Amino acid sequence: MILPFAPLSMSFDSVNYFVDMPSEMKALGVTEGRLQFLRKVTKAFSPGVLIALTVARGVGKTTLMDVLARRKTGGYIEHDIRISMLPKKKETFARISSYFEQTDIHSPQVIVKESLIYSVFSRLPKEARYNEK
C-alpha cells in the first residue's frame, strides 16, 4: 500500500455559527431569533505547520474546530472553507486533517511525538507498512 502525501493548505473566510435563541433568553426579552457563537472568523494554515489555538477560555476554539471539521450537527453554519484553494468536500476532509480536542486524554509520561505516532497507528490500516506510517 502506498500512501501518497501531498502538502495542502487550508483557509477559511468569514466563518459564522449560530444556534436558535434559547427559550430562557427569549423569556428575558431577547428579540433576536439566533444566538451567534462565531463571527467572521478568517485564517489560513500553511501545509506542514503545527497550529495551536491558545487563547482565553470560552472564546470558541472548540466550536471553531468542530465547525471546520463538520462535527456540529445543529445550528447554522456560514463559511467559505478551501483546501489548497479548492472548496472543501465533506467526504474527503477527515482523511486529510486531524485535531486533538481539549477533552482528549494524553498521558503525562509520553511526549507529543509519541502521542502523534499513536494517533497515526490507530487511524491507518494495519496493512500499511511501518515506514509509511
CSV table of C-alpha atoms in Angstrom, one decimal:
chain,number,residue,atom,x,y,z
A,1,MET,CA,0.0,0.0,0.0
A,2,ILE,CA,1.4,3.4,-1.0
A,3,LEU,CA,0.1,6.3,1.0
A,4,PRO,CA,0.8,9.5,-1.1
A,5,PHE,CA,1.4,12.7,0.8
A,6,ALA,CA,0.7,16.0,-0.8
A,7,PRO,CA,1.1,19.1,1.4
A,8,LEU,CA,-2.2,21.0,1.4
A,9,SER,CA,-3.1,24.4,2.7
A,10,MET,CA,-6.3,25.3,4.4
A,11,SER,CA,-8.1,28.6,4.5
A,12,PHE,CA,-11.4,29.7,5.8
A,13,ASP,CA,-13.1,33.1,5.4
A,14,SER,CA,-16.0,34.6,7.3
A,15,VAL,CA,-17.0,31.6,9.3
A,16,ASN,CA,-20.2,32.3,11.2
A,17,TYR,CA,-22.0,29.9,13.5
A,18,PHE,CA,-25.5,30.4,15.0
A,19,VAL,CA,-28.0,28.4,17.1
A,20,ASP,CA,-31.6,29.1,17.7
A,21,MET,CA,-32.1,31.5,20.5
A,22,PRO,CA,-32.7,29.6,23.8
A,23,SER,CA,-36.2,30.0,25.2
A,24,GLU,CA,-34.7,31.1,28.5
A,25,MET,CA,-33.2,34.1,26.8
A,26,LYS,CA,-36.4,34.9,24.9
A,27,ALA,CA,-38.2,34.9,28.2
A,28,LEU,CA,-35.8,37.6,29.4
A,29,GLY,CA,-36.8,39.8,26.4
A,30,VAL,CA,-34.1,39.0,23.8
A,31,THR,CA,-35.8,39.5,20.4
A,32,GLU,CA,-33.2,38.1,18.1
A,33,GLY,CA,-34.0,34.7,16.6
A,34,ARG,CA,-30.5,33.3,16.7
A,35,LEU,CA,-27.5,33.4,19.1
A,36,GLN,CA,-24.2,33.9,17.3
A,37,PHE,CA,-21.1,32.0,18.6
A,38,LEU,CA,-18.6,32.6,15.8
A,39,ARG,CA,-18.5,35.9,13.8
A,40,LYS,CA,-16.5,36.3,10.6
A,41,VAL,CA,-13.5,34.1,11.6
A,42,THR,CA,-10.8,34.2,8.9
A,43,LYS,CA,-7.5,32.4,8.8
A,44,ALA,CA,-5.1,30.4,6.6
A,45,PHE,CA,-3.0,27.4,7.6
A,46,SER,CA,0.2,26.5,5.7
A,47,PRO,CA,1.0,22.9,5.0
A,48,GLY,CA,3.3,21.1,7.4
A,49,VAL,CA,2.8,23.6,10.2
A,50,LEU,CA,1.5,22.6,13.6
A,51,ILE,CA,-1.1,25.0,14.8
A,52,ALA,CA,-2.0,25.5,18.5
A,53,LEU,CA,-5.0,27.6,19.3
A,54,THR,CA,-4.1,29.1,22.7
A,55,VAL,CA,-6.5,31.9,23.6
A,56,ALA,CA,-8.7,32.6,26.6
A,57,ARG,CA,-11.3,30.1,27.7
A,58,GLY,CA,-14.7,30.5,26.3
A,59,VAL,CA,-13.8,32.3,23.1
A,60,GLY,CA,-14.8,29.5,20.7
A,61,LYS,CA,-11.7,27.4,20.0
A,62,THR,CA,-13.5,24.1,20.2
A,63,THR,CA,-16.6,25.5,18.5
A,64,LEU,CA,-14.4,26.7,15.6
A,65,MET,CA,-12.6,23.4,15.2
A,66,ASP,CA,-16.0,21.5,15.4
A,67,VAL,CA,-17.4,23.7,12.7
A,68,LEU,CA,-14.4,23.3,10.4
A,69,ALA,CA,-14.4,19.5,10.9
A,70,ARG,CA,-18.2,19.4,10.4
A,71,ARG,CA,-18.8,17.9,13.8
A,72,LYS,CA,-21.5,20.3,14.7
A,73,THR,CA,-24.9,18.7,14.0
A,74,GLY,CA,-27.1,21.5,15.0
A,75,GLY,CA,-27.2,25.2,14.4
A,76,TYR,CA,-26.5,27.2,11.3
A,77,ILE,CA,-23.1,27.4,9.6
A,78,GLU,CA,-22.0,30.0,7.1
A,79,HIS,CA,-18.4,29.7,5.7
A,80,ASP,CA,-16.1,29.5,2.8
A,81,ILE,CA,-13.6,26.8,3.6
A,82,ARG,CA,-10.9,25.9,1.0
A,83,ILE,CA,-8.3,23.2,0.8
A,84,SER,CA,-5.4,24.3,-1.5
A,85,MET,CA,-7.7,26.9,-3.0
A,86,LEU,CA,-10.5,24.4,-3.8
A,87,PRO,CA,-13.8,24.3,-2.0
A,88,LYS,CA,-13.7,21.8,0.9
A,89,LYS,CA,-15.5,18.5,0.3
A,90,LYS,CA,-17.0,16.9,3.4
A,91,GLU,CA,-16.3,13.4,2.2
A,92,THR,CA,-12.6,13.9,2.0
A,93,PHE,CA,-11.8,16.4,4.7
A,94,ALA,CA,-11.5,13.9,7.5
A,95,ARG,CA,-8.8,12.0,5.6
A,96,ILE,CA,-6.5,15.0,5.2
A,97,SER,CA,-7.0,16.6,8.6
A,98,SER,CA,-6.9,15.9,12.3
A,99,TYR,CA,-7.0,17.8,15.6
A,100,PHE,CA,-6.8,17.0,19.3
A,101,GLU,CA,-9.8,18.1,21.3
A,102,GLN,CA,-9.2,19.7,24.6
A,103,THR,CA,-11.0,16.7,26.2
A,104,ASP,CA,-8.6,14.2,24.7
A,105,ILE,CA,-6.7,12.3,27.5
A,106,HIS,CA,-3.0,12.2,27.0
A,107,SER,CA,-0.6,10.5,29.3
A,108,PRO,CA,1.9,12.8,31.0
A,109,GLN,CA,4.5,10.1,30.6
A,110,VAL,CA,4.6,10.4,26.8
A,111,ILE,CA,5.9,13.2,24.6
A,112,VAL,CA,3.9,14.9,21.8
A,113,LYS,CA,5.7,12.9,19.1
A,114,GLU,CA,4.7,9.7,20.8
A,115,SER,CA,1.1,10.9,21.0
A,116,LEU,CA,1.1,11.7,17.3
A,117,ILE,CA,2.7,8.3,16.5
A,118,TYR,CA,-0.1,6.6,18.5
A,119,SER,CA,-2.7,8.6,16.6
A,120,VAL,CA,-1.2,7.5,13.2
A,121,PHE,CA,-1.0,3.9,14.1
A,122,SER,CA,-4.6,3.9,15.4
A,123,ARG,CA,-6.0,5.6,12.3
A,124,LEU,CA,-4.1,3.9,9.4
A,125,PRO,CA,-4.9,0.4,8.3
A,126,LYS,CA,-2.7,-2.4,9.8
A,127,GLU,CA,-1.7,-3.3,6.2
A,128,ALA,CA,0.3,0.0,5.9
A,129,ARG,CA,4.0,-0.6,6.3
A,130,TYR,CA,5.7,0.8,9.3
A,131,ASN,CA,7.9,3.3,7.4
A,132,GLU,CA,4.8,4.6,5.5
A,133,LYS,CA,3.1,5.3,8.8
